[in-house]
Amino acid sequence: MSVEENLSAQIEKLNITNGNSTNTCSKRTGLVYDDRMTKHVNIWDKNHSEVPERISRPYKKHIEYGLLERCYQIPSRSATEEELMTFHSSAHINKMKSTKDMKSRELFQLGEEYDSIYMSEVQNAVAIVRPPGHHADVDFAMGYCYFNNVAIAAKIAQRKWGMNRILIVDWDIHHGNGTQSLFESDPSVLYFSIHEYHHGKFYPSSTIANHDVVGTGKGQGFNVNVPWNKFHMGDADYLAVFQHVLLPIAHEFDPDIVLVSAGFDSARGDPKGLCDVSPEGYCQLTNMLMGLAGGKVVVILEGGYNLTSVEESMCSCTSTLLGDPCPRLDGNQVPCKSAMESIRDVVNSHKPFWKALEFVNIVIPVEDDKTHDCTSGKKENENTSDLEDNGDANQSHEKHPDKLHS
């Protein structure tokens, strides 16, 4: 029963029927926000990164830009224990319920009318919610994450609404280890994560985030990790991943719905991610995803710790979902050498599983003045809060999830 959980359940319901809706609502995009989610605070650290303003500011910016009035606002409610148990163990749920400060982090997220007409009234949706969820595993909390919103949303979409194939796109700068753990052997869910890796030293500091971790058993090929090994990856690098890897695989997979773990710590200006994706870049990425699943796309906030970057990036995604044209990208849009090396490795790891990649050959560019330098700015060997010693990779983070990073 957590804020994130509720959110994910509602999201699934937001729209996402299989195209036979009466669609009496004139607004194509649903929006989930509940001010009660700002009650989740860190009572020990006033300077903690995961703050209520991470959702209140994007919400206010949606009002300022005239986006909110164009959206269908979906009421929220608490997730049920049954919904949480689609992913989490009863032991984990009980532990969260018994936490002494639980009342200050109450879980309010999904729609009050869970089984209502809302399911057939919007084409796509955006969820401005917190805390994030993609690190949370079946039986432990981790990295600011207590319950795994998106994983629960995917499970409910399948069980209650007949969504047979789910695509989860995770562009949070950290690997979604919790989401991967649930679906790694499940061929009905394609999990696609683009994240900083730095040869296993970037949080959560584990080799399970590398390109050669492709899933297990029947799920082989349905777990796609794109690991960045340099800082400052930008629009060109992310677009190259979509064009060369994600879209070919996704079209072959043919999902019924796309759930986006939208962490904006990959955005320009974020102090943890040190990447360079612009608001216009997120427009382009969202627009590309709208070509899948008949446009059934749900964008769910995960991480992101520069408040200006989060609010501008989230508004860009909403604007795109509403059908506004994407602005042109500025500057050089040639991916850097390190990005193309990562893409090559991913393609080679997944060629055995996807016909769409059979004839994809990645040419590694020679970096010159026409290629952006993804090593510029902060040096890779400079210490950051999320570039950690790999020796911590296997430690349990259950007791102090707020000390880590989503």
GROMACS .gro file of C-alpha atoms in nm:
model
  406
    1MET     CA    1   0.000   0.000   0.000
    2SER     CA    2   0.219   0.280  -0.115
    3VAL     CA    3   0.200   0.591  -0.305
    4GLU     CA    4   0.380   0.447  -0.598
    5GLU     CA    5   0.180   0.133  -0.601
    6ASN     CA    6  -0.142   0.310  -0.616
    7LEU     CA    7  -0.015   0.516  -0.890
    8SER     CA    8   0.077   0.226  -1.104
    9ALA     CA    9  -0.253   0.061  -1.064
   10GLN     CA   10  -0.434   0.370  -1.161
   11ILE     CA   11  -0.221   0.425  -1.456
   12GLU     CA   12  -0.307   0.101  -1.604
   13LYS     CA   13  -0.660   0.186  -1.575
   14LEU     CA   14  -0.620   0.521  -1.712
   15ASN     CA   15  -0.679   0.422  -2.055
   16ILE     CA   16  -0.569   0.136  -2.173
   17THR     CA   17  -0.832  -0.079  -2.319
   18ASN     CA   18  -0.777  -0.257  -2.646
   19GLY     CA   19  -0.929  -0.002  -2.874
   20ASN     CA   20  -1.301  -0.076  -2.843
   21SER     CA   21  -1.380   0.217  -2.616
   22THR     CA   22  -1.670   0.454  -2.658
   23ASN     CA   23  -1.434   0.737  -2.563
   24THR     CA   24  -1.693   0.987  -2.447
   25CYS     CA   25  -1.421   1.210  -2.306
   26SER     CA   26  -1.297   1.481  -2.541
   27LYS     CA   27  -0.951   1.484  -2.382
   28ARG     CA   28  -0.702   1.229  -2.508
   29THR     CA   29  -0.451   1.249  -2.222
   30GLY     CA   30  -0.516   1.155  -1.860
   31LEU     CA   31  -0.315   1.306  -1.575
   32VAL     CA   32  -0.265   1.162  -1.227
   33TYR     CA   33  -0.163   1.386  -0.938
   34ASP     CA   34  -0.256   1.390  -0.572
   35ASP     CA   35  -0.127   1.653  -0.332
   36ARG     CA   36  -0.127   1.392  -0.055
   37MET     CA   37   0.182   1.243  -0.216
   38THR     CA   38   0.374   1.550  -0.094
   39LYS     CA   39   0.329   1.418   0.260
   40HIS     CA   40   0.606   1.166   0.195
   41VAL     CA   41   0.914   1.333   0.346
   42ASN     CA   42   1.248   1.239   0.495
   43ILE     CA   43   1.213   1.348   0.857
   44TRP     CA   44   1.584   1.301   0.931
   45ASP     CA   45   1.743   1.491   0.644
   46LYS     CA   46   1.603   1.828   0.538
   47ASN     CA   47   1.841   1.834   0.242
   48HIS     CA   48   1.731   1.498   0.105
   49SER     CA   49   1.708   1.479  -0.275
   50GLU     CA   50   1.367   1.307  -0.295
   51VAL     CA   51   1.149   1.601  -0.193
   52PRO     CA   52   0.778   1.689  -0.230
   53GLU     CA   53   0.867   1.962  -0.479
   54ARG     CA   54   0.960   1.689  -0.726
   55ILE     CA   55   0.589   1.657  -0.799
   56SER     CA   56   0.441   1.988  -0.683
   57ARG     CA   57   0.658   2.196  -0.915
   58PRO     CA   58   0.587   1.991  -1.230
   59TYR     CA   59   0.216   2.005  -1.146
   60LYS     CA   60   0.224   2.384  -1.109
   61LYS     CA   61   0.422   2.411  -1.431
   62HIS     CA   62   0.151   2.212  -1.610
   63ILE     CA   63  -0.096   2.475  -1.490
   64GLU     CA   64   0.131   2.762  -1.597
   65TYR     CA   65   0.176   2.618  -1.947
   66GLY     CA   66  -0.195   2.549  -1.990
   67LEU     CA   67  -0.140   2.173  -2.009
   68LEU     CA   68  -0.346   2.071  -1.709
   69GLU     CA   69  -0.671   2.214  -1.845
   70ARG     CA   70  -0.620   2.010  -2.162
   71CYS     CA   71  -0.585   1.684  -1.968
   72TYR     CA   72  -0.846   1.459  -1.814
   73GLN     CA   73  -0.764   1.470  -1.443
   74ILE     CA   74  -0.799   1.128  -1.289
   75PRO     CA   75  -0.888   1.101  -0.919
   76SER     CA   76  -0.661   0.895  -0.698
   77ARG     CA   77  -0.706   0.640  -0.424
   78SER     CA   78  -0.496   0.404  -0.217
   79ALA     CA   79  -0.376   0.080  -0.366
   80THR     CA   80  -0.522  -0.234  -0.218
   81GLU     CA   81  -0.307  -0.500  -0.058
   82GLU     CA   82  -0.417  -0.737  -0.332
   83GLU     CA   83  -0.278  -0.499  -0.593
   84LEU     CA   84   0.052  -0.463  -0.410
   85MET     CA   85   0.083  -0.840  -0.391
   86THR     CA   86   0.087  -0.868  -0.769
   87PHE     CA   87   0.457  -0.787  -0.724
   88HIS     CA   88   0.554  -0.764  -0.356
   89SER     CA   89   0.561  -1.026  -0.083
   90SER     CA   90   0.323  -1.005   0.211
   91ALA     CA   91   0.627  -0.982   0.440
   92HIS     CA   92   0.748  -0.669   0.261
   93ILE     CA   93   0.403  -0.511   0.264
   94ASN     CA   94   0.363  -0.581   0.635
   95LYS     CA   95   0.707  -0.437   0.706
   96MET     CA   96   0.618  -0.115   0.525
   97LYS     CA   97   0.285  -0.096   0.707
   98SER     CA   98   0.457  -0.134   1.042
   99THR     CA   99   0.716   0.137   0.979
  100LYS     CA  100   0.693   0.389   1.260
  101ASP     CA  101   0.665   0.690   1.028
  102MET     CA  102   0.428   0.523   0.785
  103LYS     CA  103   0.152   0.772   0.852
  104SER     CA  104   0.372   1.051   0.719
  105ARG     CA  105   0.423   0.863   0.391
  106GLU     CA  106   0.074   0.737   0.335
  107LEU     CA  107   0.002   0.576   0.007
  108PHE     CA  108  -0.246   0.758  -0.202
  109GLN     CA  109  -0.225   0.718  -0.570
  110LEU     CA  110  -0.456   0.558  -0.805
  111GLY     CA  111  -0.797   0.648  -0.916
  112GLU     CA  112  -1.086   0.638  -0.680
  113GLU     CA  113  -1.297   0.486  -0.949
  114TYR     CA  114  -1.077   0.189  -1.016
  115ASP     CA  115  -1.326  -0.001  -1.228
  116SER     CA  116  -1.485   0.302  -1.386
  117ILE     CA  117  -1.531   0.446  -1.732
  118TYR     CA  118  -1.189   0.608  -1.704
  119MET     CA  119  -1.035   0.297  -1.851
  120SER     CA  120  -1.185   0.373  -2.188
  121GLU     CA  121  -1.180   0.748  -2.188
  122VAL     CA  122  -0.820   0.848  -2.256
  123GLN     CA  123  -0.567   0.745  -2.515
  124ASN     CA  124  -0.255   0.799  -2.306
  125ALA     CA  125  -0.158   0.927  -1.964
  126VAL     CA  126   0.105   1.095  -1.749
  127ALA     CA  127   0.150   1.032  -1.377
  128ILE     CA  128   0.319   1.297  -1.163
  129VAL     CA  129   0.388   1.079  -0.862
  130ARG     CA  130   0.637   0.997  -0.590
  131PRO     CA  131   0.824   0.827  -0.439
  132PRO     CA  132   0.980   0.641  -0.734
  133GLY     CA  133   0.965   0.264  -0.761
  134HIS     CA  134   1.193   0.085  -1.006
  135HIS     CA  135   1.456  -0.025  -0.750
  136ALA     CA  136   1.199  -0.188  -0.520
  137ASP     CA  137   1.210  -0.566  -0.537
  138VAL     CA  138   0.962  -0.830  -0.429
  139ASP     CA  139   1.064  -0.827  -0.065
  140PHE     CA  140   1.279  -0.520  -0.002
  141ALA     CA  141   1.289  -0.144  -0.048
  142MET     CA  142   1.589   0.022  -0.208
  143GLY     CA  143   1.710   0.349  -0.357
  144TYR     CA  144   1.423   0.578  -0.244
  145CYS     CA  145   1.181   0.310  -0.370
  146TYR     CA  146   0.934   0.130  -0.144
  147PHE     CA  147   0.690  -0.023  -0.392
  148ASN     CA  148   0.744  -0.079  -0.763
  149ASN     CA  149   0.475   0.131  -0.936
  150VAL     CA  150   0.543   0.033  -1.292
  151ALA     CA  151   0.584  -0.338  -1.223
  152ILE     CA  152   0.250  -0.344  -1.042
  153ALA     CA  153   0.088  -0.149  -1.325
  154ALA     CA  154   0.217  -0.404  -1.575
  155LYS     CA  155   0.090  -0.698  -1.372
  156ILE     CA  156  -0.255  -0.548  -1.327
  157ALA     CA  157  -0.277  -0.452  -1.694
  158GLN     CA  158  -0.220  -0.815  -1.782
  159ARG     CA  159  -0.441  -0.975  -1.519
  160LYS     CA  160  -0.739  -0.742  -1.525
  161TRP     CA  161  -0.737  -0.574  -1.862
  162GLY     CA  162  -0.611  -0.835  -2.106
  163MET     CA  163  -0.288  -0.662  -2.203
  164ASN     CA  164  -0.089  -0.964  -2.317
  165ARG     CA  165   0.237  -0.791  -2.408
  166ILE     CA  166   0.377  -0.503  -2.205
  167LEU     CA  167   0.673  -0.285  -2.305
  168ILE     CA  168   0.845  -0.106  -2.017
  169VAL     CA  169   1.088   0.167  -2.123
  170ASP     CA  170   1.306   0.288  -1.837
  171TRP     CA  171   1.509   0.601  -1.913
  172ASP     CA  172   1.588   0.679  -1.550
  173ILE     CA  173   1.965   0.717  -1.528
  174HIS     CA  174   1.984   0.431  -1.277
  175HIS     CA  175   1.922   0.071  -1.370
  176GLY     CA  176   1.579  -0.054  -1.261
  177ASN     CA  177   1.705  -0.364  -1.088
  178GLY     CA  178   1.372  -0.430  -0.915
  179THR     CA  179   1.175  -0.423  -1.238
  180GLN     CA  180   1.429  -0.642  -1.414
  181SER     CA  181   1.420  -0.894  -1.131
  182LEU     CA  182   1.045  -0.948  -1.164
  183PHE     CA  183   1.030  -0.987  -1.541
  184GLU     CA  184   1.366  -1.142  -1.635
  185SER     CA  185   1.207  -1.480  -1.711
  186ASP     CA  186   0.878  -1.345  -1.848
  187PRO     CA  187   0.846  -1.326  -2.230
  188SER     CA  188   0.522  -1.128  -2.203
  189VAL     CA  189   0.705  -0.821  -2.069
  190LEU     CA  190   0.985  -0.654  -2.263
  191TYR     CA  191   1.196  -0.450  -2.021
  192PHE     CA  192   1.420  -0.192  -2.190
  193SER     CA  193   1.652   0.015  -1.971
  194ILE     CA  194   1.896   0.290  -2.070
  195HIS     CA  195   2.118   0.377  -1.776
  196GLU     CA  196   2.462   0.480  -1.661
  197TYR     CA  197   2.677   0.180  -1.581
  198HIS     CA  198   3.044   0.280  -1.585
  199HIS     CA  199   3.159  -0.080  -1.593
  200GLY     CA  200   2.953  -0.172  -1.288
  201LYS     CA  201   3.050   0.124  -1.068
  202PHE     CA  202   2.742   0.342  -1.107
  203TYR     CA  203   2.454   0.289  -0.864
  204PRO     CA  204   2.312   0.030  -0.806
  205SER     CA  205   2.663  -0.096  -0.880
  206SER     CA  206   2.592  -0.439  -1.020
  207THR     CA  207   2.688  -0.632  -1.330
  208ILE     CA  208   2.323  -0.734  -1.378
  209ALA     CA  209   2.285  -0.397  -1.550
  210ASN     CA  210   2.525  -0.485  -1.832
  211HIS     CA  211   2.430  -0.550  -2.195
  212ASP     CA  212   2.488  -0.924  -2.176
  213VAL     CA  213   2.217  -0.975  -1.912
  214VAL     CA  214   1.936  -1.063  -2.152
  215GLY     CA  215   1.687  -1.248  -1.933
  216THR     CA  216   1.656  -1.609  -1.824
  217GLY     CA  217   1.468  -1.915  -1.948
  218LYS     CA  218   1.175  -1.821  -2.168
  219GLY     CA  219   1.253  -1.457  -2.096
  220GLN     CA  220   1.583  -1.457  -2.283
  221GLY     CA  221   1.593  -1.159  -2.517
  222PHE     CA  222   1.317  -0.976  -2.332
  223ASN     CA  223   1.551  -0.795  -2.094
  224VAL     CA  224   1.745  -0.524  -2.277
  225ASN     CA  225   2.007  -0.321  -2.092
  226VAL     CA  226   2.179  -0.028  -2.262
  227PRO     CA  227   2.471   0.062  -2.033
  228TRP     CA  228   2.639   0.401  -2.062
  229ASN     CA  229   3.006   0.404  -1.965
  230LYS     CA  230   3.061   0.778  -1.999
  231PHE     CA  231   2.890   1.084  -1.856
  232HIS     CA  232   2.712   1.353  -2.059
  233MET     CA  233   2.509   1.135  -2.291
  234GLY     CA  234   2.261   1.358  -2.470
  235ASP     CA  235   1.976   1.373  -2.719
  236ALA     CA  236   2.172   1.223  -3.007
  237ASP     CA  237   2.280   0.923  -2.801
  238TYR     CA  238   1.930   0.843  -2.675
  239LEU     CA  239   1.778   0.888  -3.019
  240ALA     CA  240   2.039   0.650  -3.160
  241VAL     CA  241   1.940   0.386  -2.903
  242PHE     CA  242   1.575   0.421  -2.996
  243GLN     CA  243   1.644   0.408  -3.369
  244HIS     CA  244   1.895   0.122  -3.372
  245VAL     CA  245   1.768  -0.098  -3.088
  246LEU     CA  246   1.443  -0.011  -2.913
  247LEU     CA  247   1.212   0.057  -3.207
  248PRO     CA  248   1.318  -0.244  -3.418
  249ILE     CA  249   1.273  -0.479  -3.121
  250ALA     CA  250   0.954  -0.311  -3.001
  251HIS     CA  251   0.784  -0.331  -3.340
  252GLU     CA  252   0.868  -0.700  -3.359
  253PHE     CA  253   0.741  -0.751  -3.002
  254ASP     CA  254   0.421  -0.558  -3.084
  255PRO     CA  255   0.316  -0.444  -2.734
  256ASP     CA  256  -0.040  -0.379  -2.623
  257ILE     CA  257   0.073  -0.088  -2.405
  258VAL     CA  258   0.391   0.106  -2.328
  259LEU     CA  259   0.476   0.200  -1.970
  260VAL     CA  260   0.757   0.453  -1.930
  261SER     CA  261   0.965   0.465  -1.613
  262ALA     CA  262   1.040   0.831  -1.673
  263GLY     CA  263   1.333   0.924  -1.456
  264PHE     CA  264   1.449   1.274  -1.537
  265ASP     CA  265   1.785   1.229  -1.368
  266SER     CA  266   1.896   1.165  -1.726
  267ALA     CA  267   1.803   1.527  -1.800
  268ARG     CA  268   2.039   1.816  -1.859
  269GLY     CA  269   2.140   1.971  -1.527
  270ASP     CA  270   2.065   1.678  -1.298
  271PRO     CA  271   2.331   1.652  -1.024
  272LYS     CA  272   2.321   1.273  -1.001
  273GLY     CA  273   2.298   1.164  -1.362
  274LEU     CA  274   2.533   1.415  -1.526
  275CYS     CA  275   2.363   1.350  -1.859
  276ASP     CA  276   2.243   1.600  -2.116
  277VAL     CA  277   1.898   1.505  -2.246
  278SER     CA  278   1.699   1.822  -2.320
  279PRO     CA  279   1.323   1.876  -2.277
  280GLU     CA  280   1.303   1.873  -2.656
  281GLY     CA  281   1.484   1.539  -2.653
  282TYR     CA  282   1.219   1.390  -2.426
  283CYS     CA  283   0.958   1.520  -2.671
  284GLN     CA  284   1.122   1.322  -2.947
  285LEU     CA  285   1.155   1.005  -2.738
  286THR     CA  286   0.791   1.022  -2.629
  287ASN     CA  287   0.677   1.084  -2.985
  288MET     CA  288   0.866   0.778  -3.106
  289LEU     CA  289   0.698   0.562  -2.843
  290MET     CA  290   0.355   0.686  -2.951
  291GLY     CA  291   0.400   0.492  -3.273
  292LEU     CA  292   0.373   0.171  -3.068
  293ALA     CA  293   0.071  -0.002  -2.912
  294GLY     CA  294  -0.176   0.216  -3.099
  295GLY     CA  295  -0.049   0.515  -2.904
  296LYS     CA  296  -0.130   0.364  -2.563
  297VAL     CA  297   0.155   0.517  -2.363
  298VAL     CA  298   0.172   0.593  -1.991
  299VAL     CA  299   0.458   0.815  -1.867
  300ILE     CA  300   0.524   0.762  -1.495
  301LEU     CA  301   0.767   0.980  -1.300
  302GLU     CA  302   1.060   0.797  -1.143
  303GLY     CA  303   1.379   0.985  -1.043
  304GLY     CA  304   1.506   1.334  -1.121
  305TYR     CA  305   1.661   1.580  -0.876
  306ASN     CA  306   1.704   1.911  -1.056
  307LEU     CA  307   1.356   2.054  -1.007
  308THR     CA  308   1.373   2.279  -1.313
  309SER     CA  309   1.483   1.988  -1.530
  310VAL     CA  310   1.206   1.767  -1.395
  311GLU     CA  311   0.926   2.019  -1.446
  312GLU     CA  312   1.033   2.120  -1.796
  313SER     CA  313   1.096   1.762  -1.908
  314MET     CA  314   0.768   1.634  -1.767
  315CYS     CA  315   0.577   1.914  -1.939
  316SER     CA  316   0.748   1.825  -2.266
  317CYS     CA  317   0.627   1.466  -2.239
  318THR     CA  318   0.272   1.576  -2.160
  319SER     CA  319   0.268   1.823  -2.447
  320THR     CA  320   0.374   1.548  -2.685
  321LEU     CA  321   0.109   1.307  -2.553
  322LEU     CA  322  -0.148   1.581  -2.612
  323GLY     CA  323  -0.047   1.588  -2.978
  324ASP     CA  324   0.162   1.903  -2.989
  325PRO     CA  325   0.441   1.899  -3.249
  326CYS     CA  326   0.790   1.830  -3.124
  327PRO     CA  327   1.030   2.124  -3.145
  328ARG     CA  328   1.344   2.076  -3.347
  329LEU     CA  329   1.656   1.975  -3.162
  330ASP     CA  330   1.937   2.225  -3.150
  331GLY     CA  331   2.301   2.160  -3.222
  332ASN     CA  332   2.490   1.858  -3.343
  333GLN     CA  333   2.289   1.536  -3.333
  334VAL     CA  334   2.567   1.285  -3.393
  335PRO     CA  335   2.601   1.023  -3.118
  336CYS     CA  336   2.937   0.991  -2.949
  337LYS     CA  337   3.177   0.701  -2.986
  338SER     CA  338   3.111   0.556  -2.640
  339ALA     CA  339   2.735   0.556  -2.702
  340MET     CA  340   2.774   0.370  -3.030
  341GLU     CA  341   3.002   0.117  -2.862
  342SER     CA  342   2.730   0.047  -2.607
  343ILE     CA  343   2.469   0.019  -2.882
  344ARG     CA  344   2.691  -0.222  -3.076
  345ASP     CA  345   2.731  -0.442  -2.768
  346VAL     CA  346   2.355  -0.447  -2.707
  347VAL     CA  347   2.280  -0.536  -3.068
  348ASN     CA  348   2.533  -0.819  -3.062
  349SER     CA  349   2.390  -0.954  -2.735
  350HIS     CA  350   2.034  -0.957  -2.871
  351LYS     CA  351   2.079  -1.062  -3.232
  352PRO     CA  352   2.013  -1.427  -3.143
  353PHE     CA  353   1.667  -1.333  -3.015
  354TRP     CA  354   1.533  -1.069  -3.257
  355LYS     CA  355   1.501  -1.095  -3.634
  356ALA     CA  356   1.480  -0.716  -3.649
  357LEU     CA  357   1.845  -0.694  -3.542
  358GLU     CA  358   1.976  -0.960  -3.779
  359PHE     CA  359   2.116  -0.715  -4.033
  360VAL     CA  360   2.191  -0.425  -3.799
  361ASN     CA  361   2.560  -0.340  -3.810
  362ILE     CA  362   2.682  -0.058  -3.591
  363VAL     CA  363   2.967   0.156  -3.721
  364ILE     CA  364   3.173   0.318  -3.448
  365PRO     CA  365   3.247   0.682  -3.540
  366VAL     CA  366   3.583   0.848  -3.515
  367GLU     CA  367   3.527   1.138  -3.280
  368ASP     CA  368   3.604   1.474  -3.433
  369ASP     CA  369   3.465   1.826  -3.420
  370LYS     CA  370   3.134   1.698  -3.563
  371THR     CA  371   3.080   1.446  -3.284
  372HIS     CA  372   2.984   1.561  -2.937
  373ASP     CA  373   3.227   1.467  -2.662
  374CYS     CA  374   3.046   1.254  -2.406
  375THR     CA  375   3.345   1.277  -2.173
  376SER     CA  376   3.342   1.655  -2.148
  377GLY     CA  377   3.260   1.836  -1.826
  378LYS     CA  378   3.292   1.628  -1.511
  379LYS     CA  379   3.562   1.366  -1.544
  380GLU     CA  380   3.468   1.004  -1.512
  381ASN     CA  381   3.706   0.950  -1.222
  382GLU     CA  382   3.564   1.237  -1.019
  383ASN     CA  383   3.366   1.115  -0.723
  384THR     CA  384   2.991   1.160  -0.739
  385SER     CA  385   2.718   1.039  -0.507
  386ASP     CA  386   2.611   0.772  -0.753
  387LEU     CA  387   2.947   0.658  -0.888
  388GLU     CA  388   3.031   0.404  -0.623
  389ASP     CA  389   3.275   0.133  -0.539
  390ASN     CA  390   3.145  -0.191  -0.684
  391GLY     CA  391   3.215  -0.356  -0.351
  392ASP     CA  392   2.880  -0.228  -0.228
  393ALA     CA  393   2.686  -0.396  -0.504
  394ASN     CA  394   2.563  -0.692  -0.305
  395GLN     CA  395   2.486  -0.516   0.021
  396SER     CA  396   2.128  -0.509   0.145
  397HIS     CA  397   1.973  -0.162   0.124
  398GLU     CA  398   1.647  -0.254   0.285
  399LYS     CA  399   1.705  -0.072   0.613
  400HIS     CA  400   1.801   0.263   0.465
  401PRO     CA  401   1.634   0.301   0.125
  402ASP     CA  402   1.628   0.680   0.156
  403LYS     CA  403   2.007   0.699   0.160
  404LEU     CA  404   2.029   0.567  -0.192
  405HIS     CA  405   1.936   0.689  -0.534
  406SER     CA  406   1.656   0.623  -0.777
   0.00000   0.00000   0.00000
